[in-house]
Tab-separated table of C-alpha atoms in Angstrom:
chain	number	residue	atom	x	y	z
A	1	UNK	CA	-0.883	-1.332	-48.322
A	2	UNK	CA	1.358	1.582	-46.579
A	3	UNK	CA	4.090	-0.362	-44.667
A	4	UNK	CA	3.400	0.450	-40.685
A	5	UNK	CA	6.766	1.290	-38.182
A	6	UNK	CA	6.988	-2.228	-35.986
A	7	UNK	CA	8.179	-1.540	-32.662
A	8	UNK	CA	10.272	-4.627	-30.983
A	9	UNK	CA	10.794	-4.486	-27.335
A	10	UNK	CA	13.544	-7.187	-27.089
A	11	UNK	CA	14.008	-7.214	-23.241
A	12	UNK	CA	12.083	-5.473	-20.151
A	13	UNK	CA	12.599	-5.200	-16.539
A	14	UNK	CA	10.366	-3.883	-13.747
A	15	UNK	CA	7.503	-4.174	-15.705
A	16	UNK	CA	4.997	-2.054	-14.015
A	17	UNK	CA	7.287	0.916	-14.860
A	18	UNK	CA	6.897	0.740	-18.621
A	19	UNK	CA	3.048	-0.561	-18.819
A	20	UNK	CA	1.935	2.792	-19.356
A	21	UNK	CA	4.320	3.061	-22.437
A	22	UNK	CA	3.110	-0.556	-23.053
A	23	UNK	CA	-0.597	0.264	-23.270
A	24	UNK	CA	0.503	3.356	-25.532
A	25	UNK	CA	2.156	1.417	-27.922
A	26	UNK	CA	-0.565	-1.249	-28.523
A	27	UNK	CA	-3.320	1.818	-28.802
A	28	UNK	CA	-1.296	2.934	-31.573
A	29	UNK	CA	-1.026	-0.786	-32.731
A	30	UNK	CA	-4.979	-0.870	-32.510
A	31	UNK	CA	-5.365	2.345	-34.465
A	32	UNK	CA	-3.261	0.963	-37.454
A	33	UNK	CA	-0.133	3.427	-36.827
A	34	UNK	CA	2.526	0.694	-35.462
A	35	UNK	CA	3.150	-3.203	-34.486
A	36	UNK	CA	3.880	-3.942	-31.574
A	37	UNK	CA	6.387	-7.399	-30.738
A	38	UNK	CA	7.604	-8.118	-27.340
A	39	UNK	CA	9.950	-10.924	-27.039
A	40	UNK	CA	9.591	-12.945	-24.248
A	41	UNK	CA	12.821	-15.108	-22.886
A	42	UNK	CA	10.771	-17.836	-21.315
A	43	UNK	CA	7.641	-19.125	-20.477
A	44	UNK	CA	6.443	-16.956	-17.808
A	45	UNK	CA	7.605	-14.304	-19.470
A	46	UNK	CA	4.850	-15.032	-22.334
A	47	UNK	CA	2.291	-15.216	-20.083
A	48	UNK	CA	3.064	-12.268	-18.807
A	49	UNK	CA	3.405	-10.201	-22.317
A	50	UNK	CA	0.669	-11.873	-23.924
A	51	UNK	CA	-1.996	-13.339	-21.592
A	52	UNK	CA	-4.931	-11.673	-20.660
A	53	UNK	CA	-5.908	-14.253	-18.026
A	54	UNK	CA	-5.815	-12.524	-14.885
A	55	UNK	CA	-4.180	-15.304	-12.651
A	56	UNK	CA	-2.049	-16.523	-14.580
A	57	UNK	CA	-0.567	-12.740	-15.392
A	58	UNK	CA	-0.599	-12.752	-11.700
A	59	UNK	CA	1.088	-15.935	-10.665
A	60	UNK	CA	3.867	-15.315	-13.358
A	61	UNK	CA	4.183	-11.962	-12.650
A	62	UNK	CA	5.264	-12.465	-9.148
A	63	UNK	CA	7.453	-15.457	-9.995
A	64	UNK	CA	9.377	-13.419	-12.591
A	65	UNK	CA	9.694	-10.201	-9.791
A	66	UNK	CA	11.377	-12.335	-7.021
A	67	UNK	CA	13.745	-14.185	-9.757
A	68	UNK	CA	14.427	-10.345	-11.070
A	69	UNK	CA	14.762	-9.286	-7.512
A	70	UNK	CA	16.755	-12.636	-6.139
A	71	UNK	CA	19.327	-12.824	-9.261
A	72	UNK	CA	20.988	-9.281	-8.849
A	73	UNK	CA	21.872	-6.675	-6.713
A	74	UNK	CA	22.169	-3.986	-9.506
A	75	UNK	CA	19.104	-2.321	-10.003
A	76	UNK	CA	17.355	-3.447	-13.787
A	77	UNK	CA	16.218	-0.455	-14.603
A	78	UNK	CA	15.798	-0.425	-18.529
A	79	UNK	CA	13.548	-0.861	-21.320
A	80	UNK	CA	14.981	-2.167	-24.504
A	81	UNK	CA	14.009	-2.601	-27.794
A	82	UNK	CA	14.615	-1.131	-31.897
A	83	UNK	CA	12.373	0.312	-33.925
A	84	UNK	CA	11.993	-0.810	-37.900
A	85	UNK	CA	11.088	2.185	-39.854
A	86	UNK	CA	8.847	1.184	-43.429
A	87	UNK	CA	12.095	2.193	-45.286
A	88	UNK	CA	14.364	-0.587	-43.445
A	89	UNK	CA	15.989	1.567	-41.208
A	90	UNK	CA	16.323	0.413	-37.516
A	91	UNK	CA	16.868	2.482	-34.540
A	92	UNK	CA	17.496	1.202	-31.107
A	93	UNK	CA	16.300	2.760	-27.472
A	94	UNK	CA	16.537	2.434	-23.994
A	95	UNK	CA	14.308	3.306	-21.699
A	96	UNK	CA	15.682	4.532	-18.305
A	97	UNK	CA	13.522	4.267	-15.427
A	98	UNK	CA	16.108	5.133	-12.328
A	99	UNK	CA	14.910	6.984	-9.465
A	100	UNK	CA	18.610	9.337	-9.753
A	101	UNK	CA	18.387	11.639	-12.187
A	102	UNK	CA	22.499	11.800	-12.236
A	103	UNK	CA	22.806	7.999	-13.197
A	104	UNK	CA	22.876	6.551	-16.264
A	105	UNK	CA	24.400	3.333	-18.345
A	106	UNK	CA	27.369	3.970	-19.745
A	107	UNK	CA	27.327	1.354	-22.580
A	108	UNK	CA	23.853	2.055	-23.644
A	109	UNK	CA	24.476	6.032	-23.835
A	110	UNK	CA	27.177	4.594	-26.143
A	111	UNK	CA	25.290	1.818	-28.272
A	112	UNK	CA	21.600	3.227	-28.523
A	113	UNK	CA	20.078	5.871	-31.008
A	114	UNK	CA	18.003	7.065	-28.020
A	115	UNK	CA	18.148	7.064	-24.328
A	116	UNK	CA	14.863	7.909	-22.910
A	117	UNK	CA	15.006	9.039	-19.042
A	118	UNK	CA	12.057	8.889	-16.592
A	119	UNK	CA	14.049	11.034	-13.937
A	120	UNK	CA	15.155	13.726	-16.637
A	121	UNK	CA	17.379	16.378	-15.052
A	122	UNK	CA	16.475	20.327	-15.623
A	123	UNK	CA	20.129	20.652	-14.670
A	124	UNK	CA	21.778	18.256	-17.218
A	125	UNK	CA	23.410	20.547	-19.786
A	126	UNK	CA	25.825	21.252	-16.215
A	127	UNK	CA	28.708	19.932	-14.903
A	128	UNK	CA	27.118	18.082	-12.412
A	129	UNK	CA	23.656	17.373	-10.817
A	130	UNK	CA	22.693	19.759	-8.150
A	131	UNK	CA	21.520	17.562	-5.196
A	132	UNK	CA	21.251	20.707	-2.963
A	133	UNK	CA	22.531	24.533	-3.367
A	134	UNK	CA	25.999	23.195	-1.960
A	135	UNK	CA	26.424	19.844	-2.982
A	136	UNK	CA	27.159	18.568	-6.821
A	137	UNK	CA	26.584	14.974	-7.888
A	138	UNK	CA	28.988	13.816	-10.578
A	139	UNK	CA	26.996	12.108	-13.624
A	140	UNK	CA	27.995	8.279	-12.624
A	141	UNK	CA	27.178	4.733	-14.058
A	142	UNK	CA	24.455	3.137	-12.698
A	143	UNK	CA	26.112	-0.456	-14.307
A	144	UNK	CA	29.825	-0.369	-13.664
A	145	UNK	CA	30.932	-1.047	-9.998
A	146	UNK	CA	34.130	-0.356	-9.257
A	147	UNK	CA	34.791	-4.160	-7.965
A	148	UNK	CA	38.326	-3.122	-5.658
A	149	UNK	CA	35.769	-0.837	-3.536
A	150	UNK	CA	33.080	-3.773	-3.483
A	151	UNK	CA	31.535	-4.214	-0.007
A	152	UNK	CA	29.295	-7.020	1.262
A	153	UNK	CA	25.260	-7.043	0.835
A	154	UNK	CA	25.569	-3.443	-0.685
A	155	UNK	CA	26.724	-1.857	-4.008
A	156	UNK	CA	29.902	0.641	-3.974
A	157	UNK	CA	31.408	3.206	-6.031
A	158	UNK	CA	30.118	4.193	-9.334
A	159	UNK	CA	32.289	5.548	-11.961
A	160	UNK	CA	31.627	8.711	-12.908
A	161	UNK	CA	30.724	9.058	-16.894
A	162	UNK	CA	33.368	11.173	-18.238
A	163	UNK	CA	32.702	13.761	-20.958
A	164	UNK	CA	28.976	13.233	-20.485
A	165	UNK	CA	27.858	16.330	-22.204
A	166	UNK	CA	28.993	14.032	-25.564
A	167	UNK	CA	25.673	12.165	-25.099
A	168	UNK	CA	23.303	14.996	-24.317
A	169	UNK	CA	21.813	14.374	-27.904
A	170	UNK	CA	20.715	10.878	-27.361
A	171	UNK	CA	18.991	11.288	-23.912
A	172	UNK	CA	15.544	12.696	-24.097
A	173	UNK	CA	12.669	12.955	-21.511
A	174	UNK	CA	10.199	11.165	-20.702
A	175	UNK	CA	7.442	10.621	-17.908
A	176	UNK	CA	6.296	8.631	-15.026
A	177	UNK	CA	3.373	6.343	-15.106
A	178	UNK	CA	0.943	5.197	-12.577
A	179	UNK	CA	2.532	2.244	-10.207
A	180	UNK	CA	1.094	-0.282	-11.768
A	181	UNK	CA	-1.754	-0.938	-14.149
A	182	UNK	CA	-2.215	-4.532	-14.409
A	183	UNK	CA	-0.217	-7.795	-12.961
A	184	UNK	CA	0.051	-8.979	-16.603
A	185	UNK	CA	0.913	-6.714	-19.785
A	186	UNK	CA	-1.252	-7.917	-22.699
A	187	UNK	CA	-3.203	-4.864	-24.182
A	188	UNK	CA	-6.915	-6.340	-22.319
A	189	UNK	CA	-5.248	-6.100	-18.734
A	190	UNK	CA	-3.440	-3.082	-19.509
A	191	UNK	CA	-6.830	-1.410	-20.537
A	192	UNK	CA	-9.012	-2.574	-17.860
A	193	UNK	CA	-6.119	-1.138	-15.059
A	194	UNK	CA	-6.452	2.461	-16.652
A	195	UNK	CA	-9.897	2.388	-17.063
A	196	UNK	CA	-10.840	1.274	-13.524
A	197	UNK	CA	-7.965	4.493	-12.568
A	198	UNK	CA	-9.531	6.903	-14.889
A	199	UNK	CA	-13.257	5.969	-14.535
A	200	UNK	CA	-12.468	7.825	-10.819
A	201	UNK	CA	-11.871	11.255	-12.832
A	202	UNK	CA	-14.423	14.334	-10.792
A	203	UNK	CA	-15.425	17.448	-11.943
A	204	UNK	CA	-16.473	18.791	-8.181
A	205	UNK	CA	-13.885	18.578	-5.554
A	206	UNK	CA	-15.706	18.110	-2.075
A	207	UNK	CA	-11.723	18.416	-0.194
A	208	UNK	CA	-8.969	20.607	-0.130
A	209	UNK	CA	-5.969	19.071	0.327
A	210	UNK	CA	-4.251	15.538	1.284
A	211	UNK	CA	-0.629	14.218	1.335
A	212	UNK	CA	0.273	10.510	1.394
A	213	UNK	CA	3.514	9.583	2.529
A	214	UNK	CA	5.394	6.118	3.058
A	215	UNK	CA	8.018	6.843	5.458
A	216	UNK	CA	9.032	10.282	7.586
A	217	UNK	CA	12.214	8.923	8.222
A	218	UNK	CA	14.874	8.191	5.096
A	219	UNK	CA	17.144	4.840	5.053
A	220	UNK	CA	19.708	4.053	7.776
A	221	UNK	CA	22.453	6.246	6.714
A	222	UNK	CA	25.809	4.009	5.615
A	223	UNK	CA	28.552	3.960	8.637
A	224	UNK	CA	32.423	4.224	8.092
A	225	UNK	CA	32.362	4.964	4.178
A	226	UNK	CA	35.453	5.321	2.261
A	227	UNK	CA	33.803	4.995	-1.381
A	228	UNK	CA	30.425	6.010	-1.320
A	229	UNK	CA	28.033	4.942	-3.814
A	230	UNK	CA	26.025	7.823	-4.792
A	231	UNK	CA	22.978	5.534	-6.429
A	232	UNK	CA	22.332	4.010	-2.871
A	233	UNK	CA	20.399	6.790	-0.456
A	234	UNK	CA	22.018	5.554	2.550
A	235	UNK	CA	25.367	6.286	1.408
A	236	UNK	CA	23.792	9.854	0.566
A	237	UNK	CA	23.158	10.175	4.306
A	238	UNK	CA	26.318	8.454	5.377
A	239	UNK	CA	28.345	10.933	3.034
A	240	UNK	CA	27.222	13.974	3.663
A	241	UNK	CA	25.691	13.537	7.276
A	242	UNK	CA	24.430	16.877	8.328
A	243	UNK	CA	24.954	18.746	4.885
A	244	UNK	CA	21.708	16.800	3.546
A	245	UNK	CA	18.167	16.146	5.302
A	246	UNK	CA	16.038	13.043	3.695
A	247	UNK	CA	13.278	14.541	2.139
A	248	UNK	CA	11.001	12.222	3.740
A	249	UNK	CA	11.319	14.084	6.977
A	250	UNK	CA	10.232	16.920	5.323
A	251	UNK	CA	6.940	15.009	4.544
A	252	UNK	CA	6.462	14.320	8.058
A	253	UNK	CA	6.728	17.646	8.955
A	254	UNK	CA	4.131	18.454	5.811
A	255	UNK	CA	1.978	15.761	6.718
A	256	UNK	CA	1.624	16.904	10.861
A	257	UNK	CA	0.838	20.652	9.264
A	258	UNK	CA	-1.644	19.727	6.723
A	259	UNK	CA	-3.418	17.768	9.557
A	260	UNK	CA	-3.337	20.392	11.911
A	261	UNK	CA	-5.366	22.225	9.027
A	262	UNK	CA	-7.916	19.818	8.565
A	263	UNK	CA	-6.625	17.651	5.934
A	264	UNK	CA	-6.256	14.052	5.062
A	265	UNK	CA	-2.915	13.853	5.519
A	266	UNK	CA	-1.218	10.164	5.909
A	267	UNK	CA	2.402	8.704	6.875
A	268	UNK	CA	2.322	4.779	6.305
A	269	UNK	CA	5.377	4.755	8.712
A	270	UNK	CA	6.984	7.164	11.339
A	271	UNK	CA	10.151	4.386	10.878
A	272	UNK	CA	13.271	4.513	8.812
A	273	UNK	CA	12.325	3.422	4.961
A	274	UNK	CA	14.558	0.554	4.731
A	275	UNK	CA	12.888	-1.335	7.871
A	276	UNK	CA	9.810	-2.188	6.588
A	277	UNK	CA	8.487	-1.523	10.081
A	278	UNK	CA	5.618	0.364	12.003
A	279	UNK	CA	3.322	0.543	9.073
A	280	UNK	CA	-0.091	2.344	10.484
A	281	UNK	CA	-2.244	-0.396	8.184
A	282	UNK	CA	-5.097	1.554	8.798
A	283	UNK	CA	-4.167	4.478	6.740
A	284	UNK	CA	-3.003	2.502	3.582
A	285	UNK	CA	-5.214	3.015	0.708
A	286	UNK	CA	-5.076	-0.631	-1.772
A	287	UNK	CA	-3.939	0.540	-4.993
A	288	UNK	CA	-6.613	-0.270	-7.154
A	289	UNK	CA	-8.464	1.953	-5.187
A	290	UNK	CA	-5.866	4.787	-4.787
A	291	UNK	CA	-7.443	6.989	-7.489
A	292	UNK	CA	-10.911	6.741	-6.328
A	293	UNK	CA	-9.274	8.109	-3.038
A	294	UNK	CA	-7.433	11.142	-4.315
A	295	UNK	CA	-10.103	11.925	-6.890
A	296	UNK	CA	-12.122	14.022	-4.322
A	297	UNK	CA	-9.322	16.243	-3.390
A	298	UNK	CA	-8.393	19.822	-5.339
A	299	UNK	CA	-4.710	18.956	-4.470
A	300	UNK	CA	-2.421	15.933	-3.489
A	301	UNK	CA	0.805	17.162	-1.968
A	302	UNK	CA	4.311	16.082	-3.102
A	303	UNK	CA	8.315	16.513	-1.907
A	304	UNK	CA	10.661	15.265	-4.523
A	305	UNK	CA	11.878	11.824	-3.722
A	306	UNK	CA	14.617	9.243	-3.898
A	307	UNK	CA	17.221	11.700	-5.655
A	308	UNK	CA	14.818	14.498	-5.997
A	309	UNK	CA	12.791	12.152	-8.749
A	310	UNK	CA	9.228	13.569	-9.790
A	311	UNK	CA	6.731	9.964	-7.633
A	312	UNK	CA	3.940	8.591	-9.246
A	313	UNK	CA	1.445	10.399	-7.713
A	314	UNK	CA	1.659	13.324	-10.138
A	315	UNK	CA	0.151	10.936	-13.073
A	316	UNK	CA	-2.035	9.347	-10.304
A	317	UNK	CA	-3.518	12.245	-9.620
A	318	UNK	CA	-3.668	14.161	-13.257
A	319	UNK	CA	-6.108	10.836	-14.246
A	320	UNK	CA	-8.653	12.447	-11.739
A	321	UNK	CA	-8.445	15.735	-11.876
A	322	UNK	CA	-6.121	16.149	-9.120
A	323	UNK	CA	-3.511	18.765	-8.798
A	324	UNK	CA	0.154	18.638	-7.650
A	325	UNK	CA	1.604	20.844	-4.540
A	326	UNK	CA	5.100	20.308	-4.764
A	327	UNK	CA	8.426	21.934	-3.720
A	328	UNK	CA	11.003	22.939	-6.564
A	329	UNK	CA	11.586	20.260	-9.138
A	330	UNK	CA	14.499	18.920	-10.298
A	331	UNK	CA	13.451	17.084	-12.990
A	332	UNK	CA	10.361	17.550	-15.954
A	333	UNK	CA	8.643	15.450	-17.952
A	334	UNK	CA	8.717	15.579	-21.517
A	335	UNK	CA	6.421	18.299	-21.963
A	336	UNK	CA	5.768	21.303	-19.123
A	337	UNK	CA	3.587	21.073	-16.495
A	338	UNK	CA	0.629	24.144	-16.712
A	339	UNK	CA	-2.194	24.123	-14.431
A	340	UNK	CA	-1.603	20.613	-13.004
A	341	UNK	CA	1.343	21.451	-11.207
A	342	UNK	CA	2.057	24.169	-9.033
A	343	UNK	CA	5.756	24.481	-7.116
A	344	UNK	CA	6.643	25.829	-3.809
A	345	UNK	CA	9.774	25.667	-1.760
A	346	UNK	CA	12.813	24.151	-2.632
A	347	UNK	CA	13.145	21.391	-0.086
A	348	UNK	CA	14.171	18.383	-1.664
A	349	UNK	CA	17.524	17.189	0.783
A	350	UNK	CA	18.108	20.785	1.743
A	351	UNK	CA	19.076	21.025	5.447
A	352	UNK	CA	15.858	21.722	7.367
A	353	UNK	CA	17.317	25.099	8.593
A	354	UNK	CA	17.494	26.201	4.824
A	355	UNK	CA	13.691	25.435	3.724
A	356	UNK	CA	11.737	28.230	4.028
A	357	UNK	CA	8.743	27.066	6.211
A	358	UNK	CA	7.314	30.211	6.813
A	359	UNK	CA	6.476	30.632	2.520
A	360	UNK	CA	5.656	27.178	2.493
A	361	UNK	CA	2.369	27.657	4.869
A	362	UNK	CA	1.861	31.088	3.243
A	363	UNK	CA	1.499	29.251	-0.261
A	364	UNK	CA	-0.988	26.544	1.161
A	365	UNK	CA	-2.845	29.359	3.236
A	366	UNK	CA	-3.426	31.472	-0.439
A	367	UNK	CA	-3.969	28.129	-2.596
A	368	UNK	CA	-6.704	28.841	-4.865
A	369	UNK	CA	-9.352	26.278	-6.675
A	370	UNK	CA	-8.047	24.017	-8.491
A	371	UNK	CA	-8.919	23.721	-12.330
A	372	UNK	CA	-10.325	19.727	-12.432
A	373	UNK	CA	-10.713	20.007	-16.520
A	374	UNK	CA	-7.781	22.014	-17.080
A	375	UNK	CA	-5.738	19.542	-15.553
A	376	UNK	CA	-8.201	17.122	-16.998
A	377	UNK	CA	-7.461	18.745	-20.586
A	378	UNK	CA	-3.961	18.770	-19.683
A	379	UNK	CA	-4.281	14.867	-19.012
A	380	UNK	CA	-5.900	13.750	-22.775
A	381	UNK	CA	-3.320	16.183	-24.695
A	382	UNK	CA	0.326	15.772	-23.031
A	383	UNK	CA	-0.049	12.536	-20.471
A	384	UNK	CA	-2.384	10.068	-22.343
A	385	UNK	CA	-1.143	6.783	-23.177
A	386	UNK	CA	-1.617	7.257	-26.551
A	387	UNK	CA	0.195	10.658	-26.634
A	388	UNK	CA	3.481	9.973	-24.629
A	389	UNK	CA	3.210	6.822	-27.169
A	390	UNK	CA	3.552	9.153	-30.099
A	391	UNK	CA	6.123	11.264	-28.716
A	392	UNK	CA	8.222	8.096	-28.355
A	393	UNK	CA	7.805	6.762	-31.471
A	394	UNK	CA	8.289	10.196	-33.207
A	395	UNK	CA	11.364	10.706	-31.358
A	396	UNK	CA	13.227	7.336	-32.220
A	397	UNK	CA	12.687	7.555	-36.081
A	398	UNK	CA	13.740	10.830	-36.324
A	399	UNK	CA	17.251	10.041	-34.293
């Protein structure tokens, strides 16, 4: 019997950010070409990995998020594990999941054979990461806190990683998954969550266009900063005050146009993001149903988010046969985007004045059909479960 690669994922947070990964590995695992082993650290953590009762995935799994949430103020952003290779070899990863494309861990760029990032930068072979056309972010470390500039009930300065460029061979691409599949992440749950996504997949698009936004207003920008922390958006704003605009009041301003045109276009809240007020309940759509809602419309539109990071609602969407309208990117996925994406504007946390508007409404006034089974094509050969699963495994052996 040929000796199979066993993958060990030795410690997870934020779960719902790897289950797409997750569900990869184990169709792999089902198709002989791996093992899968997840260590769990306690007992709800077992249920969680391993269970595919639905309320018990579902009572541990929000027991475990507000002990993850509760025990830290540093974000826990990673995916770890090793791979054993049939010859003995081991090689070790991390997966990255942080919104900022210009923040990494210092000690596991240093300790692991491969450093996977979600947010991957198009701009990382420079100096710095460009935020805006006039403002460079230093490459900083998302787990060292410089504790002399500590303030109370918020993080402070990051270090900035020097000679980054030394690491540029470990860190490799990656992608973004849905929000969440399942509550629990044994291989049953994880299945049923994509198929009741991808079950919504449509040929015939009956709408143009739609946008769904959460807020048209970005955080509370920090007051009186000495040592911003460049990993925390309202120290963005407080920073740089009037050099940077939030992008989410560019999707305001998107959202009121696209309306005026006809289209479904939704803001959850016309309130700052970090108040959790003036939600418009009406307009949210529940998640399980969120692809069944976009899967009518030729395109779903999208400004780059928290750091210019690439939202789930490009994968969201792809599963259905949805296409992106987006301004510039900042960061790609691990293969290119072809018919599923098409790019505007910069916008991003440009000043208003300095986003061309005018193009903007010229591009949505010219969009042409969309291509639902080139996108859909697109979909089963770069974005699949299975597929980003292969890249991944593919990519650690041969490090």
């Amino acid at each position: 019997m040929v000796k199979k690669p066993v993958l060990v994922i030795t410690d997870i947070h934020d779960w719902s950010y790897f289950q797409w990964f997750l569900l990869g590995f184990y169709r792999l695992q089902s198709s002989s070409e791996l093992q899968v082993r997840i260590h769990s650290h306690s007992v709800l953590e077992w249920i969680l990995n391993h269970s595919s009762n639905y309320f018990l995935s579902h009572v541990a799994f929000h027991f475990l998020w507000r002990f993850r949430r509760n025990k830290t103020i540093l974000g826990n952003y990673y995916c770890d594990g090793f791979l054993e290779l049939p010859d003995g070899r081991r090689k070790t990863f991390t997966i990255d999941h942080a919104d900022t494309p210009y923040m990494y861990d210092l000690n596991r760029l240093k300790t692991k054979d491969v450093y996977f990032k979600m947010q991957y930068p198009i701009c990382i072979e420079d100096e710095a990461f460009h935020l805006t056309d006039t403002i460079d972010i230093p490459w900083i470390d998302s787990e060292n806190i410089d504790s002399k500039y500590r303030k109370k009930q918020t993080l402070s300065a990051r270090k900035i990683i020097k000679n980054f460029h030394q690491y540029l061979p470990k860190i490799k691409p990656l992608m973004v998954g849905p929000r969440r599949l399942s509550f629990g992440n044994s291989s049953a749950l994880l299945e049923k969550g994509f198929k009741n996504y991808r079950k919504e997949f449509r040929q015939e698009k009956t709408k143009n266009g739609m946008c769904y936004f959460g807020n048209a207003k970005g955080p509370k920008p920090s007051e009186h900063l000495q040592h911003p922390d460049f990993g925390w958006e309202a120290d963005l704003e407080g920073w740089f005050k009037e050099k940077i605009c939030h992008p989410n009041f560019k999707r305001a301003i998107i959202a009121d146009y696209l309306y005026s045109m006809g289209y479904d276009a939704r803001i959850i809240s016309r309130e700052n993001s970090d108040t959790g007020r003036g939600e418009n309940t009406q307009s949210i759509v529940p998640l399980d149903k969120f692809c069944q809602f976009i899967s009518t419309f030729k395109y779903n539109f999208n400004v780059s988010g928290y750091g210019t990071s690439i939202p789930n609602r490009f994968i969201e969407s792809f599963m259905v046969g949805t296409g992106i309208i987006t301004d510039k990117l900042h960061c790609r996925w691990y293969q290119p985007f072809d018919d599923e994406v098409k790019e505007t504007v910069p916008m991003g946390y440009l000043p208003m004045d300095k986003v061309d508007w005018d193009q903007f409404k010229r591009d949505v006034e010219t969009l042409k059909d969309s291509h639902p089974e080139r996108i859909n094509e697109a979909f089963r050969t770069k974005w699949a479960p299975e597929i980003v699963a292969e890249y991944i495994i593919k990519t650690i052996a041969e490090a």
